[in-house]
JSON list of C-alpha atoms in Angstrom, two decimals:
[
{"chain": "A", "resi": 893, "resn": "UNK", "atom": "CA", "xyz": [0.00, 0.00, 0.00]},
{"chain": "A", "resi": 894, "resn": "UNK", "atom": "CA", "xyz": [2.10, 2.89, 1.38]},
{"chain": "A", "resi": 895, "resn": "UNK", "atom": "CA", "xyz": [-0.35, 5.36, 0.84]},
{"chain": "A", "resi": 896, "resn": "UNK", "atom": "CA", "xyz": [1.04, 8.71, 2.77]},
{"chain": "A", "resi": 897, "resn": "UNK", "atom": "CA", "xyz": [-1.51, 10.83, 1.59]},
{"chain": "A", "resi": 898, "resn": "UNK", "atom": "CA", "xyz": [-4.12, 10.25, 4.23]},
{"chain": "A", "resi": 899, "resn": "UNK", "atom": "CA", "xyz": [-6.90, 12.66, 4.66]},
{"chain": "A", "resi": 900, "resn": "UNK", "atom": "CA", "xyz": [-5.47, 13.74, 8.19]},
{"chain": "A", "resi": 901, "resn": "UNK", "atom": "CA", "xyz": [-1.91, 14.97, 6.58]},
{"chain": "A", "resi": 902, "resn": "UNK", "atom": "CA", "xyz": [-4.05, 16.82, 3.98]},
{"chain": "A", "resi": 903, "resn": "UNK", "atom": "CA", "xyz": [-6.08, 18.26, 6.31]},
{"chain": "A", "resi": 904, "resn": "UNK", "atom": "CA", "xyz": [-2.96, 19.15, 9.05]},
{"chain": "A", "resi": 905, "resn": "UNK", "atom": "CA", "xyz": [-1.29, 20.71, 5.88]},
{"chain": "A", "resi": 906, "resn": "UNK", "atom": "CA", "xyz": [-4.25, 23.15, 4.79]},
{"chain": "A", "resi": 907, "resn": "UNK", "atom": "CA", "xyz": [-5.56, 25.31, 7.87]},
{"chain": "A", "resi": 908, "resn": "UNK", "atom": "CA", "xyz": [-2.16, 27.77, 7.52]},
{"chain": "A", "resi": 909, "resn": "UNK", "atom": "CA", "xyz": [-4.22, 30.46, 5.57]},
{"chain": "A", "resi": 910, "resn": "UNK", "atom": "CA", "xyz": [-7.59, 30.03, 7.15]},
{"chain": "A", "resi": 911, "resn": "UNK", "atom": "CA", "xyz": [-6.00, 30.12, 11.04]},
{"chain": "A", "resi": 912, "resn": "UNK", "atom": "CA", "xyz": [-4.06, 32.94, 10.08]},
{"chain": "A", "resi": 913, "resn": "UNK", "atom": "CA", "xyz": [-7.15, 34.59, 8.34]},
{"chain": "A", "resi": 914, "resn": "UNK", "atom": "CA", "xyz": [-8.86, 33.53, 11.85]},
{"chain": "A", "resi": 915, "resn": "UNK", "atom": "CA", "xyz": [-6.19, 35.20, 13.51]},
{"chain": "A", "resi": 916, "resn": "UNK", "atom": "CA", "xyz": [-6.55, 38.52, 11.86]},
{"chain": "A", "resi": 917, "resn": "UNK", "atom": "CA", "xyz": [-10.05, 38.45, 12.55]},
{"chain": "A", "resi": 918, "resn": "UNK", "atom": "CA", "xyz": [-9.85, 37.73, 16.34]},
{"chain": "A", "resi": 919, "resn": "UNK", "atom": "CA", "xyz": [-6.96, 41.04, 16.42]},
{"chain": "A", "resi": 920, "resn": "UNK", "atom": "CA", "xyz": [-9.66, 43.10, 13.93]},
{"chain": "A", "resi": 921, "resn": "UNK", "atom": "CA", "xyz": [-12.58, 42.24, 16.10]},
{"chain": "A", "resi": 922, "resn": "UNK", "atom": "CA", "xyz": [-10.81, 43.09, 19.21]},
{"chain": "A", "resi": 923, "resn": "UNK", "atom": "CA", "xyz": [-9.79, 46.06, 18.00]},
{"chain": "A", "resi": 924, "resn": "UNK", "atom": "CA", "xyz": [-13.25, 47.47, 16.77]},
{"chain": "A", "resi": 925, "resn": "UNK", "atom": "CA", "xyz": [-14.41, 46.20, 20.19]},
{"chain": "A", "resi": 926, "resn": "UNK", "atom": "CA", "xyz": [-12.53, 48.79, 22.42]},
{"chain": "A", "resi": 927, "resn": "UNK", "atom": "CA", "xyz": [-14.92, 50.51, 24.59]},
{"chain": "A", "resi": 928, "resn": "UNK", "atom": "CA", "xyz": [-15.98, 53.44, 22.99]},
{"chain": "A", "resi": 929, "resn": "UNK", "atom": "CA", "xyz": [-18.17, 54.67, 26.24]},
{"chain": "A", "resi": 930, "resn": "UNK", "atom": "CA", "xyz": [-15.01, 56.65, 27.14]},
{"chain": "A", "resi": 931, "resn": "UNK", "atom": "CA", "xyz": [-15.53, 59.48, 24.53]},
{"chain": "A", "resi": 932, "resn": "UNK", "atom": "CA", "xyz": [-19.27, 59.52, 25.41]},
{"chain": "A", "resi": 933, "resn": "UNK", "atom": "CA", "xyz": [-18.54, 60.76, 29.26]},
{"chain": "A", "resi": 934, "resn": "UNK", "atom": "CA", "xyz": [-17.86, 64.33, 27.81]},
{"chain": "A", "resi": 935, "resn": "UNK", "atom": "CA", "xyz": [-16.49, 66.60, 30.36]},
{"chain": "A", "resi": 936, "resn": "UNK", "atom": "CA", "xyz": [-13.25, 64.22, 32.42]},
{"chain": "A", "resi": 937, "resn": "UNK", "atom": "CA", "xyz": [-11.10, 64.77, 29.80]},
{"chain": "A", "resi": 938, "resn": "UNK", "atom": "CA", "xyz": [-8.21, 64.38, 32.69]},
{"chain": "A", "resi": 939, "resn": "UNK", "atom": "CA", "xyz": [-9.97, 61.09, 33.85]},
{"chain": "A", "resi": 940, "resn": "UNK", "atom": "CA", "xyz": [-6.96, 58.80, 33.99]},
{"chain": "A", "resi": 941, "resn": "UNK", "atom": "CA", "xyz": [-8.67, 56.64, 31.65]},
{"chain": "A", "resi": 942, "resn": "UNK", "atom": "CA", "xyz": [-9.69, 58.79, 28.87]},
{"chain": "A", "resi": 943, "resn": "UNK", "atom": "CA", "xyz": [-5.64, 60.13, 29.01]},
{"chain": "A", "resi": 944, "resn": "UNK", "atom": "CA", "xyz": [-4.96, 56.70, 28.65]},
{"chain": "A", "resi": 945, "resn": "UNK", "atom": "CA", "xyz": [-7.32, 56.13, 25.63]},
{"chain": "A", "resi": 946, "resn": "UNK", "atom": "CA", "xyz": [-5.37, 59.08, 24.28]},
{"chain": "A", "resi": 947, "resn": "UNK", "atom": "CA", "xyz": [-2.14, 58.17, 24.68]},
{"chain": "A", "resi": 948, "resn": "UNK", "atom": "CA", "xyz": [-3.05, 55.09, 23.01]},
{"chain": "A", "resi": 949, "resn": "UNK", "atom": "CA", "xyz": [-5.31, 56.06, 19.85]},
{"chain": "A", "resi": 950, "resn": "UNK", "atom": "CA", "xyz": [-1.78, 58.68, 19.25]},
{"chain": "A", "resi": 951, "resn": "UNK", "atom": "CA", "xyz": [0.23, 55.48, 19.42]},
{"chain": "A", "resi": 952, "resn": "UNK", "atom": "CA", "xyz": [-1.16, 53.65, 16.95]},
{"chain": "A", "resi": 953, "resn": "UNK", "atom": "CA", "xyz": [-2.17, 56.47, 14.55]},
{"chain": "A", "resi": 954, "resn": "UNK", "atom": "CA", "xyz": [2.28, 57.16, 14.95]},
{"chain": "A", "resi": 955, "resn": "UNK", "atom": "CA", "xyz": [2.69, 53.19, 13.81]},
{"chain": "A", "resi": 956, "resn": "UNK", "atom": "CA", "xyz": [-0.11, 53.91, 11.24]},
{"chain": "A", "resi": 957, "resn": "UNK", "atom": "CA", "xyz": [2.13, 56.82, 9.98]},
{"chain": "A", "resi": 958, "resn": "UNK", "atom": "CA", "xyz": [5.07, 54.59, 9.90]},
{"chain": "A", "resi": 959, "resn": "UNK", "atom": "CA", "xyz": [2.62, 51.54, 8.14]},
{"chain": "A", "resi": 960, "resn": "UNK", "atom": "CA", "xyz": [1.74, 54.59, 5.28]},
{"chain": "A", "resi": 961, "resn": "UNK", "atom": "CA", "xyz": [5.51, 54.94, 4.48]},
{"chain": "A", "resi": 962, "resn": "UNK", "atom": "CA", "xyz": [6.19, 51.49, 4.23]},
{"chain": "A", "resi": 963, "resn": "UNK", "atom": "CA", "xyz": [2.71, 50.50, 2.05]},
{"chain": "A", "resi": 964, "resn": "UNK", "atom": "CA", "xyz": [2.00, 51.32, -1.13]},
{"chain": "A", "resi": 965, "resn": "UNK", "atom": "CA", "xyz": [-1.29, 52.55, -2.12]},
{"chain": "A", "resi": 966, "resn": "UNK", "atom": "CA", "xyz": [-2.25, 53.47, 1.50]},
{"chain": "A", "resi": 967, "resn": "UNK", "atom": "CA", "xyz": [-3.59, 57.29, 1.96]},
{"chain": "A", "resi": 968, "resn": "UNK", "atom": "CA", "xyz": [-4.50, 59.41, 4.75]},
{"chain": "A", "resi": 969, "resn": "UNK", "atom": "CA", "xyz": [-8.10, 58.92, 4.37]},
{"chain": "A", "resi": 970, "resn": "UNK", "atom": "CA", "xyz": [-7.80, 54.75, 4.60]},
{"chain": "A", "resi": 971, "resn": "UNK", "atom": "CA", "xyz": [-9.16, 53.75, 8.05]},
{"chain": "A", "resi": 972, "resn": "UNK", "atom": "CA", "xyz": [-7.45, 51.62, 10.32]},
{"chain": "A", "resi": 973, "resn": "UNK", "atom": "CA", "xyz": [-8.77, 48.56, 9.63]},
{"chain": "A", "resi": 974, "resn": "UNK", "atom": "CA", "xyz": [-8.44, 48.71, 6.12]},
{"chain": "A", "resi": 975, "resn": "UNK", "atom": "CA", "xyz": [-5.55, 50.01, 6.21]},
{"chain": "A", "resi": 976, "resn": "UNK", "atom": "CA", "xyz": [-3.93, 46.51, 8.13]},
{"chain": "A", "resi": 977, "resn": "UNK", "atom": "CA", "xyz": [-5.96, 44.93, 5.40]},
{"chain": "A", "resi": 978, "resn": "UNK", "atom": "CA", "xyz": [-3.61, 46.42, 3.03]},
{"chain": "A", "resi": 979, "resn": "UNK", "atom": "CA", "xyz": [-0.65, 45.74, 5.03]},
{"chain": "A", "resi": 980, "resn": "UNK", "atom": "CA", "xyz": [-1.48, 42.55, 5.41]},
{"chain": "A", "resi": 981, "resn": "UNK", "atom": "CA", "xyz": [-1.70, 41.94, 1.66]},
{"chain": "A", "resi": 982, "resn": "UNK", "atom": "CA", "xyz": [1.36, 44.02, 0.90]},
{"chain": "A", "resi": 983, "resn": "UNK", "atom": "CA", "xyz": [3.64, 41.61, 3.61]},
{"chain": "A", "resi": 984, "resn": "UNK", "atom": "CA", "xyz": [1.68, 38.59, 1.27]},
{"chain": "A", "resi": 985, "resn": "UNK", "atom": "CA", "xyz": [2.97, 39.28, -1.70]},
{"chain": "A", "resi": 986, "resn": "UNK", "atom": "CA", "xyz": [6.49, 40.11, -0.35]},
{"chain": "A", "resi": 987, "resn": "UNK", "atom": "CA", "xyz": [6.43, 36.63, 1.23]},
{"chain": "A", "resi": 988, "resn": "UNK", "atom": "CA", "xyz": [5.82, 35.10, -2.33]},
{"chain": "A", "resi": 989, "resn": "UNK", "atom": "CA", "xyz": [8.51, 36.99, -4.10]},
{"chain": "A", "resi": 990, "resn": "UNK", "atom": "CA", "xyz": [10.65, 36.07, -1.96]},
{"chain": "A", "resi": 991, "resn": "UNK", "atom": "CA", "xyz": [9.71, 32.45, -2.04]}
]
């Protein structure tokens, strides 16, 4: 017989794109799910949390920045999600050409 291609190995070999896919879901979804109640509470703007909230919505628009330079085709008006959509793609197709 020596048949190696059993339906487990085929199926062990294929999840790579759809876990990863899964995984960039799970970090999108989180991401959209911050609370947003924060902004809503007008008035505490030195509330420890909403500095917080701040400090990090100016970090990640400065990676963002530094994601535009390194992305083609990625403007100023691209939102953040689809902007790691295009990222995403970009690092793809580097990973093929360099295959």
């Amino acid at each position: 017989g020596g048949h190696s291609s059993s339906p487990l190995a085929h199926q062990l070999s294929m999840p790579n794109t759809s876990s990863e896919m899964a995984a960039m879901e799970n970090f999108l979804h989180f991401s959209d799910s911050v609370p947003m109640k924060i902004r809503a509470k007008r008035g505490c703007a030195t509330h420890p949390r909403s500095i917080a909230e701040r400090v990090r919505r100016t970090k990640i628009s400065e990676r963002m920045r530094k994601l535009q330079d390194l992305v083609p085709n990625m403007d100023k008006q691209t939102n953040t999600a689809d902007m790691l959509d295009l990222a995403v793609d970009y690092i793809k197709d580097l990973q093929k050409q360099a295959e």
